[in-house]
Coordinates of C-alpha atoms and ligand atoms in Angstrom, one line a residue:
M124 CA -20.7 13.9 -2.1
R125 CA -18.3 15.1 0.7
L126 CA -16.6 11.8 1.2
L127 CA -13.1 10.8 4.4
V128 CA -11.8 7.9 2.7
C129 CA -9.6 6.0 5.1
G130 CA -6.6 4.0 3.4
G131 CA -7.0 5.8 0.2
A132 CA -3.7 5.5 -0.3
G133 CA -3.0 2.2 -0.8
F134 CA -4.1 -0.3 -3.8
I135 CA -8.1 -0.3 -4.1
G136 CA -8.5 2.9 -2.1
S137 CA -6.7 4.6 -4.2
T138 CA -8.4 3.0 -7.2
F139 CA -11.9 4.5 -5.5
V140 CA -11.0 7.9 -4.8
R141 CA -9.7 8.2 -8.9
L142 CA -13.4 6.4 -9.5
R143 CA -14.9 9.3 -7.3
V144 CA -12.9 12.3 -8.2
R145 CA -13.4 11.6 -11.7
D146 CA -16.8 9.5 -12.5
H147 CA -18.8 11.5 -10.0
G148 CA -16.8 15.0 -8.9
D149 CA -16.8 13.7 -5.3
D150 CA -15.4 16.2 -2.8
V151 CA -12.6 13.6 -1.3
T152 CA -10.3 13.7 2.1
V153 CA -8.2 10.8 1.8
L154 CA -6.6 9.8 6.1
D155 CA -4.0 7.3 5.8
K156 CA -1.0 6.3 8.3
L157 CA 1.3 5.3 4.9
T158 CA 2.3 1.7 6.0
Y159 CA 4.6 -0.1 3.4
A160 CA 1.7 -0.5 1.7
G161 CA 0.2 2.9 1.1
R162 CA 1.9 5.3 -1.2
R163 CA 1.3 9.2 -2.2
E164 CA 2.5 8.0 -6.0
N165 CA -0.8 6.0 -5.9
L166 CA -2.8 9.0 -6.0
Q167 CA -0.3 11.3 -7.7
D168 CA -2.9 11.9 -11.0
V169 CA -5.8 13.2 -8.6
E170 CA -3.4 14.8 -5.9
S171 CA -4.2 18.5 -6.9
D172 CA -8.0 17.7 -6.1
I173 CA -7.9 15.9 -3.2
R174 CA -6.7 17.1 0.6
F175 CA -4.5 14.3 2.2
V176 CA -4.3 13.8 5.7
H177 CA -1.5 12.0 7.0
G178 CA -2.3 9.7 9.9
A179 CA -3.8 6.5 11.5
I180 CA -7.6 5.4 12.4
E181 CA -6.7 4.6 15.6
D182 CA -5.6 8.1 16.2
P183 CA -9.0 9.9 16.8
V184 CA -7.3 13.3 17.1
A185 CA -6.0 12.4 13.3
V186 CA -9.7 11.3 12.7
A187 CA -11.2 14.4 13.9
D188 CA -8.7 16.8 11.9
A189 CA -9.4 14.6 8.7
I190 CA -13.3 14.2 8.9
G191 CA -14.2 18.1 8.1
D192 CA -17.6 18.4 7.2
A193 CA -17.2 15.1 5.3
E194 CA -21.0 13.1 4.8
A195 CA -19.9 9.9 4.8
I196 CA -16.5 7.7 5.5
V197 CA -15.4 5.0 3.5
N198 CA -13.0 2.3 5.3
F199 CA -9.9 0.6 3.1
A200 CA -7.4 1.2 6.2
A201 CA -6.2 -2.3 7.1
E202 CA -3.8 -4.3 7.4
T203 CA -4.1 -6.9 4.9
H204 CA -1.6 -9.3 4.0
V205 CA -2.1 -12.9 5.3
D206 CA 1.2 -14.2 5.3
R207 CA 2.0 -10.7 8.0
S208 CA -0.8 -11.7 9.5
I209 CA 0.4 -15.1 10.9
S210 CA 3.9 -13.7 11.5
G211 CA 2.8 -10.6 12.8
P212 CA -0.8 -10.3 14.0
E213 CA -0.4 -7.3 16.2
E214 CA -0.6 -4.8 13.9
F215 CA -4.2 -6.5 12.5
I216 CA -5.7 -6.3 16.0
V217 CA -4.6 -2.0 16.3
T218 CA -5.5 -1.3 12.7
N219 CA -8.4 -3.6 11.6
M220 CA -10.4 -3.4 14.6
Q221 CA -9.1 -0.4 17.0
G222 CA -9.0 1.3 14.2
T223 CA -12.4 0.9 12.9
H224 CA -14.0 1.2 16.6
V225 CA -12.5 4.8 16.3
L226 CA -13.8 5.8 12.9
L227 CA -17.3 4.3 14.0
E228 CA -17.1 6.4 17.1
A229 CA -16.4 9.6 14.9
A230 CA -19.0 8.7 12.5
R231 CA -21.8 7.7 15.3
E232 CA -21.0 11.9 17.0
R233 CA -21.7 13.1 14.0
G234 CA -24.7 11.2 12.6
L235 CA -22.3 10.5 9.4
R236 CA -23.0 7.5 6.7
Y237 CA -20.6 4.9 7.5
L238 CA -19.2 2.1 4.6
Q239 CA -16.4 -0.8 5.9
V240 CA -14.6 -2.3 3.0
S241 CA -14.2 -6.0 4.0
T242 CA -13.6 -9.4 2.1
D243 CA -15.0 -13.1 1.1
E244 CA -12.2 -13.9 3.2
V245 CA -14.3 -13.5 6.4
Y246 CA -16.7 -16.4 5.0
G247 CA -13.6 -19.2 5.3
S248 CA -13.3 -21.6 2.7
I249 CA -15.9 -23.2 0.5
E250 CA -15.8 -27.0 -1.5
E251 CA -18.9 -25.7 -3.6
G252 CA -21.3 -23.3 -4.8
S253 CA -21.0 -19.6 -3.4
F254 CA -21.8 -17.8 -0.6
T255 CA -24.1 -15.7 0.3
E256 CA -24.1 -12.3 2.7
S257 CA -26.3 -15.0 5.1
S258 CA -23.4 -17.7 5.2
P259 CA -21.8 -18.3 8.9
L260 CA -18.7 -16.0 9.6
A261 CA -15.5 -18.1 9.9
P262 CA -12.4 -16.3 9.4
S263 CA -9.0 -18.7 9.4
S264 CA -6.3 -16.2 9.6
P265 CA -5.6 -13.3 11.7
Y266 CA -6.1 -11.2 9.2
S267 CA -9.8 -12.3 8.4
A268 CA -10.6 -13.1 12.0
T269 CA -9.1 -9.1 12.4
K270 CA -11.7 -8.3 9.6
T271 CA -14.9 -10.3 10.8
G272 CA -14.1 -8.8 14.3
A273 CA -14.4 -5.2 12.5
D274 CA -17.4 -6.2 10.7
L275 CA -19.3 -7.1 13.6
L276 CA -18.6 -4.4 15.1
V277 CA -19.9 -2.3 12.2
S278 CA -23.4 -4.1 12.6
S279 CA -24.0 -3.9 16.4
Y280 CA -23.1 0.1 15.3
F281 CA -26.5 0.4 13.4
H282 CA -28.2 -2.0 15.7
T283 CA -27.2 -0.5 18.9
Y284 CA -27.1 3.1 17.8
G285 CA -28.9 3.4 14.4
L286 CA -25.8 4.4 12.6
E287 CA -26.2 4.1 8.7
T288 CA -23.6 1.2 7.9
L289 CA -23.3 -1.0 5.5
I290 CA -20.7 -3.5 4.6
C291 CA -19.0 -4.1 1.2
R292 CA -17.1 -7.8 1.3
G293 CA -15.0 -8.5 -2.1
S294 CA -13.3 -11.2 -4.0
N295 CA -9.8 -11.0 -4.6
N296 CA -8.6 -8.2 -6.1
Y297 CA -6.2 -7.2 -9.0
G298 CA -5.0 -4.7 -10.9
P299 CA -2.9 -1.7 -11.1
H300 CA -0.8 -0.2 -8.2
Q301 CA -1.1 -3.7 -5.8
Y302 CA 1.7 -4.1 -4.1
P303 CA 4.1 -7.1 -5.4
E304 CA 3.2 -9.3 -2.2
K305 CA 0.5 -10.6 -3.8
L306 CA 0.2 -13.1 -5.8
I307 CA -0.5 -11.3 -9.4
P308 CA 1.2 -8.6 -8.9
L309 CA 4.1 -10.9 -7.0
M310 CA 4.3 -12.9 -10.3
I311 CA 3.8 -10.6 -13.1
L312 CA 7.2 -8.6 -11.8
N313 CA 9.2 -12.0 -11.3
A314 CA 8.6 -13.3 -14.4
L315 CA 9.2 -9.8 -15.9
A316 CA 12.6 -9.9 -14.4
G317 CA 13.0 -13.8 -15.2
D318 CA 13.1 -14.5 -11.5
H319 CA 11.3 -18.1 -10.0
L320 CA 7.6 -17.8 -9.3
P321 CA 7.3 -19.6 -5.8
V322 CA 3.6 -20.9 -6.1
Y323 CA 2.1 -22.2 -2.5
G324 CA 1.6 -26.3 -1.9
D325 CA -0.1 -27.3 -5.4
G326 CA -1.4 -24.3 -6.6
R327 CA -4.9 -25.4 -6.5
N328 CA -6.3 -23.2 -4.1
V329 CA -9.3 -21.1 -6.0
R330 CA -10.0 -17.5 -6.0
N331 CA -12.5 -15.3 -7.6
W332 CA -10.9 -12.5 -9.4
L333 CA -12.2 -9.4 -9.0
F334 CA -10.8 -6.2 -11.2
V335 CA -9.6 -3.1 -8.5
E336 CA -11.9 -0.9 -10.9
D337 CA -15.1 -3.4 -10.6
F338 CA -15.0 -3.1 -6.6
G339 CA -14.2 0.4 -6.7
R340 CA -17.4 0.8 -8.3
G341 CA -19.3 -1.5 -6.3
I342 CA -17.9 0.3 -3.2
G343 CA -19.7 3.4 -4.6
H344 CA -22.7 1.4 -5.7
A345 CA -23.4 0.6 -2.0
L346 CA -22.6 3.5 -0.8
A347 CA -24.9 5.2 -2.6
H348 CA -28.4 2.6 -3.2
G349 CA -27.2 0.5 0.1
V350 CA -30.0 -0.2 2.7
P351 CA -28.3 0.6 5.9
G352 CA -27.4 -2.2 8.3
E353 CA -27.2 -4.0 5.5
V354 CA -24.3 -6.5 3.7
Y355 CA -22.9 -6.4 0.0
N356 CA -21.0 -9.0 -1.8
C357 CA -19.2 -7.4 -4.5
G358 CA -17.2 -10.9 -6.4
G359 CA -15.4 -11.4 -9.7
P360 CA -16.9 -12.8 -12.7
D361 CA -14.2 -15.3 -13.1
E362 CA -12.7 -17.9 -10.7
C363 CA -9.4 -19.7 -11.1
D364 CA -7.1 -21.4 -9.0
N365 CA -3.6 -20.0 -8.5
L366 CA -1.8 -22.6 -11.1
T367 CA -3.6 -21.0 -13.9
V368 CA -3.3 -17.4 -12.8
V369 CA 0.4 -18.3 -13.1
R370 CA 0.6 -19.8 -16.3
K371 CA -1.8 -17.0 -18.4
I372 CA 1.1 -14.8 -16.1
I373 CA 4.0 -16.9 -18.1
E374 CA 2.4 -16.8 -21.2
L375 CA 1.6 -13.1 -21.2
T376 CA 5.2 -11.8 -20.3
G377 CA 6.5 -14.5 -23.0
R378 CA 8.2 -16.5 -20.2
D379 CA 8.4 -20.4 -20.0
E380 CA 7.0 -22.7 -17.3
S381 CA 10.8 -23.4 -16.1
L382 CA 10.4 -20.6 -13.8
I383 CA 7.2 -22.2 -11.6
E384 CA 8.6 -23.7 -7.8
F385 CA 5.9 -25.4 -5.8
V386 CA 6.7 -23.6 -1.9
T387 CA 5.8 -24.6 1.1
D388 CA 2.4 -24.0 1.7
R389 CA 1.3 -21.4 3.7
P390 CA -0.6 -22.7 7.4
G391 CA -4.3 -22.6 7.0
H392 CA -4.4 -21.7 3.5
D393 CA -8.1 -21.5 2.6
R394 CA -8.8 -23.7 -0.4
R395 CA -11.4 -22.1 -2.4
Y396 CA -13.5 -18.8 -1.9
S397 CA -16.4 -17.9 -4.0
L398 CA -19.1 -15.2 -3.5
S399 CA -22.4 -15.0 -5.1
S400 CA -22.8 -10.9 -5.9
A401 CA -27.4 -11.5 -6.8
K402 CA -27.7 -8.9 -3.9
L403 CA -25.2 -6.1 -5.1
E404 CA -26.7 -7.0 -8.6
A405 CA -30.1 -6.7 -7.5
L406 CA -29.3 -2.5 -6.8
G407 CA -27.7 -2.5 -10.6
W408 CA -24.0 -3.2 -10.1
R409 CA -22.5 -6.0 -12.6
A410 CA -18.7 -6.7 -12.9
Q411 CA -17.5 -5.4 -16.4
V412 CA -14.6 -6.7 -16.5
R413 CA -13.4 -10.6 -17.1
F414 CA -10.9 -12.0 -15.9
E415 CA -8.6 -12.7 -19.1
D416 CA -9.0 -8.7 -20.4
G417 CA -8.2 -7.5 -16.7
L418 CA -5.1 -9.7 -16.3
A419 CA -3.7 -8.1 -20.2
R420 CA -4.5 -4.6 -18.7
T421 CA -2.6 -5.7 -15.4
V422 CA 0.3 -7.4 -17.0
D423 CA 0.3 -4.3 -19.8
W424 CA 0.4 -1.4 -16.7
Y425 CA 3.8 -3.5 -14.4
R426 CA 5.3 -3.5 -17.6
E427 CA 5.0 0.4 -18.9
N428 CA 5.4 1.5 -15.1
D429 CA 8.5 0.7 -13.8
W430 CA 8.5 4.1 -11.8
W431 CA 6.3 2.8 -9.5
W432 CA 7.7 -0.8 -8.8
E433 CA 11.3 0.1 -9.3
P434 CA 11.9 1.9 -5.8
I435 CA 9.8 -1.3 -3.7
R436 CA 11.7 -3.6 -5.3
S437 CA 15.2 -2.5 -4.6
G438 CA 13.8 -1.3 -1.1
A439 CA 12.5 -3.5 2.3
Y440 CA 10.3 -5.2 0.4
R441 CA 14.1 -7.2 -1.2
E442 CA 14.6 -8.2 2.6
Y443 CA 11.2 -9.4 3.4
Y444 CA 11.2 -11.3 0.3
E445 CA 14.5 -13.3 1.3
R446 CA 13.1 -13.9 4.7
H447 CA 9.8 -15.3 3.4
Y448 CA 11.0 -17.3 0.7
G449 CA 14.5 -18.0 1.7
R450 CA 16.1 -16.0 -1.7
A451 CA 17.3 -13.0 -2.9
L452 CA 15.3 -11.4 -6.1
N453 CA 17.2 -10.5 -9.4
A454 CA 18.7 -7.3 -9.2
Ligands
NAD1105 N1 -6.7 -6.8 -1.9 C1 -7.8 -7.7 -2.2 O1 -7.7 -8.5 -2.6 C2 -9.1 -7.3 -0.9 C3 -10.4 -7.7 -1.2 C4 -11.2 -7.3 -0.8 C5 -11.4 -6.7 0.5 N2 -10.2 -5.8 0.9 C6 -10.0 -5.1 1.5 O2 -10.2 -3.6 1.8 C7 -9.4 -2.6 1.9 C8 -7.9 -2.2 1.0 O3 -7.3 -3.4 0.6 P1 -6.1 -2.9 0.0 O4 -5.9 -4.4 -1.1 O5 -5.5 -1.6 -1.0 O6 -4.8 -3.0 1.0 P2 -3.5 -2.4 1.1 O7 -2.8 -3.0 1.8 O8 -2.9 -1.8 -0.8 O9 -3.5 -0.7 1.7 C9 -4.0 -0.4 3.1 C10 -4.0 1.0 3.2 O10 -4.3 1.0 3.8 C11 -3.3 2.0 5.2 N3 -2.9 2.0 6.5 C12 -3.1 1.0 7.3 N4 -3.1 1.0 8.5 C13 -3.5 1.8 8.5 C14 -4.3 2.9 9.7 N5 -4.2 2.0 10.9 N6 -4.3 3.9 9.5 C15 -4.6 4.5 8.4 N7 -3.9 3.9 7.4 C16 -3.4 2.8 7.3 C17 -2.2 1.7 4.4 O11 -1.4 2.5 4.2 C18 -2.0 1.6 2.8 O12 -2.5 2.7 2.2 C19 -9.1 -3.7 3.3 O13 -9.7 -2.6 4.4 C20 -9.1 -4.9 2.6 O14 -9.1 -5.8 3.8 C21 -8.7 -6.1 -0.1

């Protein structure tokens, strides 16, 4: 298949590109703005198999240049960090909403299939049970609100213009190449360096953890077998609260619990996310990686790939970290 993958230099997008090139022999063009979260290094091992275009999805000229003879667009491009959306929502509106609109127009002009990568955060928090695709949308942060707005716009292009759209909503991803502002890589790198481990609130926020390759396969599955106009949830096989995740990382890195430090909770922090993936499973997808195994693989990857994270921990991320947590990282 000929694919335009937007945001393909990020964590999940680059994993998806790797899976498509290696397992499916797809012809892939990546369009990416290379924000702080997007890195050519993430595509290093498939660089010679793909075409890379440096540009923004909200720029119709860049999109027209990248699109070539693609048969489908898969959109990962987004501002993705909830904390950053609280301190500065503007970028989230431009990329997540305006950018999605530009891509939808490009798909409509050319009659392309369009898959929007979305998140369980559009449903908000759930005390018990799991969200299905027909659960009400109740986002609580500027990040999840802009992802929800984009999803609604995507659905409107199916209903209004008959565009072949699909939406695939993933639960919390983890795995190699994830930028270290997110919980799991943050805790792994801090633990490896012997730094404090900042846990929000009481640490009892529950997430439905999904190994990134399972999400990549789920998105590919929805793209190939999904019914146009439909939404597919793609959740991980295991739920775990943040404090338990941190304790598992402490064990895997040989540290002790004295590194844990409880910090002021994030405003509006959702308590629990949980997805039912029955609809995507009915199409034949299954999560293959249990949390214990995926977490051990992820810790090993960060331990063995300091070439990847050292430039991040010594650059602008240090300033972001100090501003956000009020203390410096170990050098
Ligand atoms: N990380 C998760 O747990 C998770 C879970 C479910 C869904 N998602 C969704 O999956 C997608 C990818 O998430 P991720 O964790 O890989 O994010 P990421 O932050 O690692 O990567 C985002 C990528 O998008 C690029 N980008 C940002 N703005 C752009 C723009 N205006 N134009 C072009 N490229 C731009 C960045 O350079 C980067 O390469 C997002 O849409 C996110 O909402 C993430």
